[in-house]
């Protein structure tokens, strides 16, 4: 699973490594790189704290994706369990009937309030699960795809992950919120 950045803690390590490489390649601007790293790392730490708070305040610890699942690092970081139509970024295009039945049963039996999907992927599977269970579909951003409009509007890793905080809050709710 190459989506290591879905964990803000991993993103902090990535920022640190990039900063060190930039400082070695351009030592004349090392102080500026380190200042920027410090500011951005604080934002990532705040993001991490927000996710931890959502998980800690929830009675639920399971999320369900009617999609691929490139969020293993994220789930592991926050102690979340998950169900998904496909493991990782599998190249399959349709889940088996047994997988669909299993996911629908999980939603019903565990009262999972939200079926998640990745950005810019087909929502057919997530919609089918949601229609069969009376839930809704929400996007959970893996932060590797942007629409042209999102790019023009200045979306960033942080802004997309902030949206994920709210989506996670809803996905882990007991459905009475």
PDB file of N, CA, C and O in Angstrom, residues 22-85:
ATOM      1  N   UNK A  22      16.281  18.971   0.993  1.00  0.00           N
ATOM      2  CA  UNK A  22      16.371  20.338   0.484  1.00  0.00           C
ATOM      3  C   UNK A  22      17.515  21.088   1.147  1.00  0.00           C
ATOM      4  O   UNK A  22      18.243  21.839   0.480  1.00  0.00           O
ATOM      5  N   UNK A  23      17.679  20.887   2.442  1.00  0.00           N
ATOM      6  CA  UNK A  23      18.760  21.569   3.168  1.00  0.00           C
ATOM      7  C   UNK A  23      20.132  21.122   2.656  1.00  0.00           C
ATOM      8  O   UNK A  23      21.039  21.955   2.536  1.00  0.00           O
ATOM      9  N   UNK A  24      20.277  19.850   2.350  1.00  0.00           N
ATOM     10  CA  UNK A  24      21.548  19.361   1.788  1.00  0.00           C
ATOM     11  C   UNK A  24      21.774  19.911   0.382  1.00  0.00           C
ATOM     12  O   UNK A  24      22.893  20.278   0.023  1.00  0.00           O
ATOM     13  N   UNK A  25      20.723  19.968  -0.413  1.00  0.00           N
ATOM     14  CA  UNK A  25      20.859  20.415  -1.801  1.00  0.00           C
ATOM     15  C   UNK A  25      20.995  21.929  -1.909  1.00  0.00           C
ATOM     16  O   UNK A  25      21.588  22.431  -2.864  1.00  0.00           O
ATOM     17  N   UNK A  26      20.447  22.662  -0.937  1.00  0.00           N
ATOM     18  CA  UNK A  26      20.431  24.129  -0.997  1.00  0.00           C
ATOM     19  C   UNK A  26      20.684  24.682   0.403  1.00  0.00           C
ATOM     20  O   UNK A  26      19.804  25.271   1.024  1.00  0.00           O
ATOM     21  N   UNK A  27      21.893  24.481   0.896  1.00  0.00           N
ATOM     22  CA  UNK A  27      22.213  24.850   2.281  1.00  0.00           C
ATOM     23  C   UNK A  27      22.046  26.341   2.550  1.00  0.00           C
ATOM     24  O   UNK A  27      21.805  26.734   3.688  1.00  0.00           O
ATOM     25  N   UNK A  28      22.131  27.160   1.524  1.00  0.00           N
ATOM     26  CA  UNK A  28      21.963  28.607   1.709  1.00  0.00           C
ATOM     27  C   UNK A  28      20.559  28.987   2.167  1.00  0.00           C
ATOM     28  O   UNK A  28      20.368  30.048   2.753  1.00  0.00           O
ATOM     29  N   UNK A  29      19.590  28.137   1.897  1.00  0.00           N
ATOM     30  CA  UNK A  29      18.205  28.405   2.300  1.00  0.00           C
ATOM     31  C   UNK A  29      17.712  27.438   3.374  1.00  0.00           C
ATOM     32  O   UNK A  29      16.507  27.346   3.618  1.00  0.00           O
ATOM     33  N   UNK A  30      18.640  26.742   4.022  1.00  0.00           N
ATOM     34  CA  UNK A  30      18.275  25.731   5.005  1.00  0.00           C
ATOM     35  C   UNK A  30      17.416  26.295   6.139  1.00  0.00           C
ATOM     36  O   UNK A  30      16.457  25.652   6.576  1.00  0.00           O
ATOM     37  N   UNK A  31      17.738  27.495   6.604  1.00  0.00           N
ATOM     38  CA  UNK A  31      16.952  28.072   7.702  1.00  0.00           C
ATOM     39  C   UNK A  31      15.498  28.282   7.286  1.00  0.00           C
ATOM     40  O   UNK A  31      14.579  28.008   8.063  1.00  0.00           O
ATOM     41  N   UNK A  32      15.288  28.740   6.081  1.00  0.00           N
ATOM     42  CA  UNK A  32      13.918  28.951   5.583  1.00  0.00           C
ATOM     43  C   UNK A  32      13.176  27.623   5.470  1.00  0.00           C
ATOM     44  O   UNK A  32      11.999  27.521   5.854  1.00  0.00           O
ATOM     45  N   UNK A  33      13.863  26.593   4.956  1.00  0.00           N
ATOM     46  CA  UNK A  33      13.231  25.279   4.840  1.00  0.00           C
ATOM     47  C   UNK A  33      12.843  24.753   6.209  1.00  0.00           C
ATOM     48  O   UNK A  33      11.751  24.197   6.395  1.00  0.00           O
ATOM     49  N   UNK A  34      13.726  24.933   7.178  1.00  0.00           N
ATOM     50  CA  UNK A  34      13.440  24.418   8.529  1.00  0.00           C
ATOM     51  C   UNK A  34      12.311  25.205   9.209  1.00  0.00           C
ATOM     52  O   UNK A  34      11.502  24.618   9.929  1.00  0.00           O
ATOM     53  N   UNK A  35      12.232  26.501   8.953  1.00  0.00           N
ATOM     54  CA  UNK A  35      11.120  27.297   9.494  1.00  0.00           C
ATOM     55  C   UNK A  35       9.797  26.817   8.887  1.00  0.00           C
ATOM     56  O   UNK A  35       8.806  26.647   9.601  1.00  0.00           O
ATOM     57  N   UNK A  36       9.794  26.634   7.577  1.00  0.00           N
ATOM     58  CA  UNK A  36       8.580  26.153   6.912  1.00  0.00           C
ATOM     59  C   UNK A  36       8.195  24.762   7.422  1.00  0.00           C
ATOM     60  O   UNK A  36       7.017  24.474   7.628  1.00  0.00           O
ATOM     61  N   UNK A  37       9.204  23.918   7.619  1.00  0.00           N
ATOM     62  CA  UNK A  37       8.936  22.577   8.146  1.00  0.00           C
ATOM     63  C   UNK A  37       8.283  22.668   9.524  1.00  0.00           C
ATOM     64  O   UNK A  37       7.317  21.958   9.811  1.00  0.00           O
ATOM     65  N   UNK A  38       8.782  23.533  10.362  1.00  0.00           N
ATOM     66  CA  UNK A  38       8.240  23.666  11.707  1.00  0.00           C
ATOM     67  C   UNK A  38       6.771  24.092  11.672  1.00  0.00           C
ATOM     68  O   UNK A  38       5.930  23.527  12.376  1.00  0.00           O
ATOM     69  N   UNK A  39       6.463  25.065  10.836  1.00  0.00           N
ATOM     70  CA  UNK A  39       5.080  25.550  10.713  1.00  0.00           C
ATOM     71  C   UNK A  39       4.164  24.433  10.192  1.00  0.00           C
ATOM     72  O   UNK A  39       3.092  24.182  10.733  1.00  0.00           O
ATOM     73  N   UNK A  40       4.606  23.759   9.138  1.00  0.00           N
ATOM     74  CA  UNK A  40       3.777  22.724   8.528  1.00  0.00           C
ATOM     75  C   UNK A  40       3.627  21.512   9.451  1.00  0.00           C
ATOM     76  O   UNK A  40       2.539  20.941   9.570  1.00  0.00           O
ATOM     77  N   UNK A  41       4.683  21.167  10.147  1.00  0.00           N
ATOM     78  CA  UNK A  41       4.628  20.041  11.080  1.00  0.00           C
ATOM     79  C   UNK A  41       3.621  20.321  12.188  1.00  0.00           C
ATOM     80  O   UNK A  41       2.876  19.414  12.590  1.00  0.00           O
ATOM     81  N   UNK A  42       3.556  21.538  12.667  1.00  0.00           N
ATOM     82  CA  UNK A  42       2.561  21.887  13.701  1.00  0.00           C
ATOM     83  C   UNK A  42       1.150  21.691  13.159  1.00  0.00           C
ATOM     84  O   UNK A  42       0.271  21.202  13.864  1.00  0.00           O
ATOM     85  N   UNK A  43       0.937  22.053  11.903  1.00  0.00           N
ATOM     86  CA  UNK A  43      -0.377  21.850  11.295  1.00  0.00           C
ATOM     87  C   UNK A  43      -0.693  20.363  11.183  1.00  0.00           C
ATOM     88  O   UNK A  43      -1.831  19.940  11.428  1.00  0.00           O
ATOM     89  N   UNK A  44       0.295  19.568  10.817  1.00  0.00           N
ATOM     90  CA  UNK A  44       0.089  18.123  10.723  1.00  0.00           C
ATOM     91  C   UNK A  44      -0.160  17.510  12.102  1.00  0.00           C
ATOM     92  O   UNK A  44      -0.987  16.605  12.245  1.00  0.00           O
ATOM     93  N   UNK A  45       0.527  17.997  13.111  1.00  0.00           N
ATOM     94  CA  UNK A  45       0.298  17.507  14.472  1.00  0.00           C
ATOM     95  C   UNK A  45      -1.110  17.847  14.941  1.00  0.00           C
ATOM     96  O   UNK A  45      -1.772  17.037  15.598  1.00  0.00           O
ATOM     97  N   UNK A  46      -1.584  19.053  14.593  1.00  0.00           N
ATOM     98  CA  UNK A  46      -2.952  19.432  14.942  1.00  0.00           C
ATOM     99  C   UNK A  46      -3.961  18.530  14.232  1.00  0.00           C
ATOM    100  O   UNK A  46      -4.967  18.115  14.825  1.00  0.00           O
ATOM    101  N   UNK A  47      -3.703  18.248  12.964  1.00  0.00           N
ATOM    102  CA  UNK A  47      -4.563  17.347  12.200  1.00  0.00           C
ATOM    103  C   UNK A  47      -4.605  15.963  12.859  1.00  0.00           C
ATOM    104  O   UNK A  47      -5.683  15.388  13.061  1.00  0.00           O
ATOM    105  N   UNK A  48      -3.450  15.454  13.214  1.00  0.00           N
ATOM    106  CA  UNK A  48      -3.361  14.162  13.894  1.00  0.00           C
ATOM    107  C   UNK A  48      -4.175  14.191  15.184  1.00  0.00           C
ATOM    108  O   UNK A  48      -4.923  13.250  15.467  1.00  0.00           O
ATOM    109  N   UNK A  49      -4.073  15.267  15.940  1.00  0.00           N
ATOM    110  CA  UNK A  49      -4.832  15.394  17.191  1.00  0.00           C
ATOM    111  C   UNK A  49      -6.335  15.390  16.927  1.00  0.00           C
ATOM    112  O   UNK A  49      -7.110  14.808  17.705  1.00  0.00           O
ATOM    113  N   UNK A  50      -6.757  16.041  15.847  1.00  0.00           N
ATOM    114  CA  UNK A  50      -8.180  16.054  15.505  1.00  0.00           C
ATOM    115  C   UNK A  50      -8.685  14.648  15.200  1.00  0.00           C
ATOM    116  O   UNK A  50      -9.761  14.256  15.662  1.00  0.00           O
ATOM    117  N   UNK A  51      -7.925  13.890  14.418  1.00  0.00           N
ATOM    118  CA  UNK A  51      -8.326  12.520  14.118  1.00  0.00           C
ATOM    119  C   UNK A  51      -8.387  11.691  15.397  1.00  0.00           C
ATOM    120  O   UNK A  51      -9.329  10.920  15.614  1.00  0.00           O
ATOM    121  N   UNK A  52      -7.387  11.822  16.252  1.00  0.00           N
ATOM    122  CA  UNK A  52      -7.364  11.054  17.499  1.00  0.00           C
ATOM    123  C   UNK A  52      -8.573  11.390  18.376  1.00  0.00           C
ATOM    124  O   UNK A  52      -9.185  10.500  18.971  1.00  0.00           O
ATOM    125  N   UNK A  53      -8.916  12.652  18.420  1.00  0.00           N
ATOM    126  CA  UNK A  53     -10.069  13.078  19.225  1.00  0.00           C
ATOM    127  C   UNK A  53     -11.357  12.460  18.679  1.00  0.00           C
ATOM    128  O   UNK A  53     -12.189  11.973  19.456  1.00  0.00           O
ATOM    129  N   UNK A  54     -11.531  12.473  17.363  1.00  0.00           N
ATOM    130  CA  UNK A  54     -12.725  11.871  16.766  1.00  0.00           C
ATOM    131  C   UNK A  54     -12.817  10.403  17.140  1.00  0.00           C
ATOM    132  O   UNK A  54     -13.879   9.914  17.546  1.00  0.00           O
ATOM    133  N   UNK A  55     -11.710   9.680  17.008  1.00  0.00           N
ATOM    134  CA  UNK A  55     -11.712   8.250  17.308  1.00  0.00           C
ATOM    135  C   UNK A  55     -11.965   8.019  18.802  1.00  0.00           C
ATOM    136  O   UNK A  55     -12.770   7.159  19.175  1.00  0.00           O
ATOM    137  N   UNK A  56     -11.313   8.782  19.650  1.00  0.00           N
ATOM    138  CA  UNK A  56     -11.470   8.611  21.099  1.00  0.00           C
ATOM    139  C   UNK A  56     -12.888   8.907  21.565  1.00  0.00           C
ATOM    140  O   UNK A  56     -13.386   8.270  22.492  1.00  0.00           O
ATOM    141  N   UNK A  57     -13.550   9.872  20.914  1.00  0.00           N
ATOM    142  CA  UNK A  57     -14.896  10.264  21.333  1.00  0.00           C
ATOM    143  C   UNK A  57     -15.982   9.382  20.728  1.00  0.00           C
ATOM    144  O   UNK A  57     -17.158   9.564  21.027  1.00  0.00           O
ATOM    145  N   UNK A  58     -15.612   8.452  19.902  1.00  0.00           N
ATOM    146  CA  UNK A  58     -16.586   7.594  19.238  1.00  0.00           C
ATOM    147  C   UNK A  58     -16.689   6.238  19.918  1.00  0.00           C
ATOM    148  O   UNK A  58     -15.711   5.709  20.427  1.00  0.00           O
ATOM    149  N   UNK A  59     -17.893   5.688  19.900  1.00  0.00           N
ATOM    150  CA  UNK A  59     -18.091   4.324  20.391  1.00  0.00           C
ATOM    151  C   UNK A  59     -17.806   3.307  19.300  1.00  0.00           C
ATOM    152  O   UNK A  59     -17.631   2.134  19.569  1.00  0.00           O
ATOM    153  N   UNK A  60     -17.767   3.756  18.067  1.00  0.00           N
ATOM    154  CA  UNK A  60     -17.570   2.880  16.915  1.00  0.00           C
ATOM    155  C   UNK A  60     -16.096   2.928  16.524  1.00  0.00           C
ATOM    156  O   UNK A  60     -15.431   3.937  16.678  1.00  0.00           O
ATOM    157  N   UNK A  61     -15.595   1.808  15.998  1.00  0.00           N
ATOM    158  CA  UNK A  61     -14.202   1.793  15.540  1.00  0.00           C
ATOM    159  C   UNK A  61     -14.056   1.172  14.158  1.00  0.00           C
ATOM    160  O   UNK A  61     -12.962   0.858  13.723  1.00  0.00           O
ATOM    161  N   UNK A  62     -15.187   1.027  13.463  1.00  0.00           N
ATOM    162  CA  UNK A  62     -15.171   0.375  12.162  1.00  0.00           C
ATOM    163  C   UNK A  62     -15.681   1.312  11.080  1.00  0.00           C
ATOM    164  O   UNK A  62     -16.701   1.979  11.257  1.00  0.00           O
ATOM    165  N   UNK A  63     -14.958   1.326   9.954  1.00  0.00           N
ATOM    166  CA  UNK A  63     -15.382   2.075   8.773  1.00  0.00           C
ATOM    167  C   UNK A  63     -15.563   1.084   7.626  1.00  0.00           C
ATOM    168  O   UNK A  63     -14.975  -0.002   7.647  1.00  0.00           O
ATOM    169  N   UNK A  64     -16.378   1.461   6.664  1.00  0.00           N
ATOM    170  CA  UNK A  64     -16.646   0.579   5.540  1.00  0.00           C
ATOM    171  C   UNK A  64     -16.521   1.344   4.235  1.00  0.00           C
ATOM    172  O   UNK A  64     -17.098   2.412   4.085  1.00  0.00           O
ATOM    173  N   UNK A  65     -15.738   0.773   3.322  1.00  0.00           N
ATOM    174  CA  UNK A  65     -15.517   1.369   2.008  1.00  0.00           C
ATOM    175  C   UNK A  65     -16.167   0.531   0.929  1.00  0.00           C
ATOM    176  O   UNK A  65     -15.861  -0.652   0.802  1.00  0.00           O
ATOM    177  N   UNK A  66     -17.035   1.135   0.156  1.00  0.00           N
ATOM    178  CA  UNK A  66     -17.585   0.495  -1.029  1.00  0.00           C
ATOM    179  C   UNK A  66     -16.674   0.849  -2.185  1.00  0.00           C
ATOM    180  O   UNK A  66     -17.110   1.423  -3.192  1.00  0.00           O
ATOM    181  N   UNK A  67     -15.412   0.544  -2.036  1.00  0.00           N
ATOM    182  CA  UNK A  67     -14.380   1.011  -2.957  1.00  0.00           C
ATOM    183  C   UNK A  67     -13.080   0.272  -2.646  1.00  0.00           C
ATOM    184  O   UNK A  67     -13.033  -0.613  -1.807  1.00  0.00           O
ATOM    185  N   UNK A  68     -12.008   0.712  -3.292  1.00  0.00           N
ATOM    186  CA  UNK A  68     -10.672   0.246  -2.948  1.00  0.00           C
ATOM    187  C   UNK A  68     -10.309   0.802  -1.572  1.00  0.00           C
ATOM    188  O   UNK A  68     -10.963   1.717  -1.093  1.00  0.00           O
ATOM    189  N   UNK A  69      -9.237   0.268  -0.980  1.00  0.00           N
ATOM    190  CA  UNK A  69      -8.883   0.702   0.373  1.00  0.00           C
ATOM    191  C   UNK A  69      -7.383   0.983   0.489  1.00  0.00           C
ATOM    192  O   UNK A  69      -6.617   0.155   0.978  1.00  0.00           O
ATOM    193  N   UNK A  70      -6.959   2.186   0.065  1.00  0.00           N
ATOM    194  CA  UNK A  70      -5.547   2.547   0.228  1.00  0.00           C
ATOM    195  C   UNK A  70      -5.282   3.276   1.553  1.00  0.00           C
ATOM    196  O   UNK A  70      -4.423   4.144   1.628  1.00  0.00           O
ATOM    197  N   UNK A  71      -6.030   2.936   2.588  1.00  0.00           N
ATOM    198  CA  UNK A  71      -5.962   3.662   3.856  1.00  0.00           C
ATOM    199  C   UNK A  71      -5.450   2.814   5.010  1.00  0.00           C
ATOM    200  O   UNK A  71      -5.733   3.084   6.169  1.00  0.00           O
ATOM    201  N   UNK A  72      -4.685   1.784   4.709  1.00  0.00           N
ATOM    202  CA  UNK A  72      -4.196   0.901   5.773  1.00  0.00           C
ATOM    203  C   UNK A  72      -3.357   1.668   6.799  1.00  0.00           C
ATOM    204  O   UNK A  72      -3.501   1.476   8.003  1.00  0.00           O
ATOM    205  N   UNK A  73      -2.492   2.561   6.331  1.00  0.00           N
ATOM    206  CA  UNK A  73      -1.664   3.338   7.266  1.00  0.00           C
ATOM    207  C   UNK A  73      -2.524   4.231   8.144  1.00  0.00           C
ATOM    208  O   UNK A  73      -2.256   4.396   9.336  1.00  0.00           O
ATOM    209  N   UNK A  74      -3.557   4.801   7.555  1.00  0.00           N
ATOM    210  CA  UNK A  74      -4.482   5.638   8.317  1.00  0.00           C
ATOM    211  C   UNK A  74      -5.205   4.795   9.371  1.00  0.00           C
ATOM    212  O   UNK A  74      -5.233   5.147  10.547  1.00  0.00           O
ATOM    213  N   UNK A  75      -5.779   3.679   8.938  1.00  0.00           N
ATOM    214  CA  UNK A  75      -6.529   2.821   9.854  1.00  0.00           C
ATOM    215  C   UNK A  75      -5.633   2.308  10.984  1.00  0.00           C
ATOM    216  O   UNK A  75      -6.039   2.309  12.153  1.00  0.00           O
ATOM    217  N   UNK A  76      -4.437   1.880  10.641  1.00  0.00           N
ATOM    218  CA  UNK A  76      -3.504   1.389  11.661  1.00  0.00           C
ATOM    219  C   UNK A  76      -3.136   2.480  12.659  1.00  0.00           C
ATOM    220  O   UNK A  76      -3.057   2.233  13.866  1.00  0.00           O
ATOM    221  N   UNK A  77      -2.903   3.682  12.163  1.00  0.00           N
ATOM    222  CA  UNK A  77      -2.507   4.803  13.031  1.00  0.00           C
ATOM    223  C   UNK A  77      -3.550   5.084  14.108  1.00  0.00           C
ATOM    224  O   UNK A  77      -3.213   5.407  15.250  1.00  0.00           O
ATOM    225  N   UNK A  78      -4.829   4.967  13.729  1.00  0.00           N
ATOM    226  CA  UNK A  78      -5.900   5.339  14.650  1.00  0.00           C
ATOM    227  C   UNK A  78      -6.658   4.143  15.223  1.00  0.00           C
ATOM    228  O   UNK A  78      -7.687   4.304  15.869  1.00  0.00           O
ATOM    229  N   UNK A  79      -6.126   2.951  15.011  1.00  0.00           N
ATOM    230  CA  UNK A  79      -6.730   1.757  15.585  1.00  0.00           C
ATOM    231  C   UNK A  79      -8.112   1.438  15.037  1.00  0.00           C
ATOM    232  O   UNK A  79      -8.961   0.920  15.764  1.00  0.00           O
ATOM    233  N   UNK A  80      -8.327   1.755  13.773  1.00  0.00           N
ATOM    234  CA  UNK A  80      -9.630   1.508  13.161  1.00  0.00           C
ATOM    235  C   UNK A  80      -9.682   0.146  12.480  1.00  0.00           C
ATOM    236  O   UNK A  80      -8.697  -0.310  11.910  1.00  0.00           O
ATOM    237  N   UNK A  81     -10.836  -0.468  12.545  1.00  0.00           N
ATOM    238  CA  UNK A  81     -11.109  -1.679  11.776  1.00  0.00           C
ATOM    239  C   UNK A  81     -11.809  -1.229  10.506  1.00  0.00           C
ATOM    240  O   UNK A  81     -12.440  -0.167  10.476  1.00  0.00           O
ATOM    241  N   UNK A  82     -11.728  -2.054   9.482  1.00  0.00           N
ATOM    242  CA  UNK A  82     -12.359  -1.652   8.228  1.00  0.00           C
ATOM    243  C   UNK A  82     -12.809  -2.846   7.416  1.00  0.00           C
ATOM    244  O   UNK A  82     -12.288  -3.949   7.551  1.00  0.00           O
ATOM    245  N   UNK A  83     -13.793  -2.567   6.583  1.00  0.00           N
ATOM    246  CA  UNK A  83     -14.257  -3.496   5.561  1.00  0.00           C
ATOM    247  C   UNK A  83     -14.167  -2.732   4.248  1.00  0.00           C
ATOM    248  O   UNK A  83     -14.404  -1.529   4.209  1.00  0.00           O
ATOM    249  N   UNK A  84     -13.841  -3.444   3.180  1.00  0.00           N
ATOM    250  CA  UNK A  84     -13.740  -2.780   1.881  1.00  0.00           C
ATOM    251  C   UNK A  84     -14.088  -3.751   0.764  1.00  0.00           C
ATOM    252  O   UNK A  84     -13.904  -4.967   0.902  1.00  0.00           O
ATOM    253  N   UNK A  85     -14.574  -3.180  -0.336  1.00  0.00           N
ATOM    254  CA  UNK A  85     -14.913  -3.992  -1.503  1.00  0.00           C
ATOM    255  C   UNK A  85     -13.672  -4.606  -2.134  1.00  0.00           C
ATOM    256  O   UNK A  85     -13.739  -5.693  -2.710  1.00  0.00           O
TER     257      UNK A  85
END
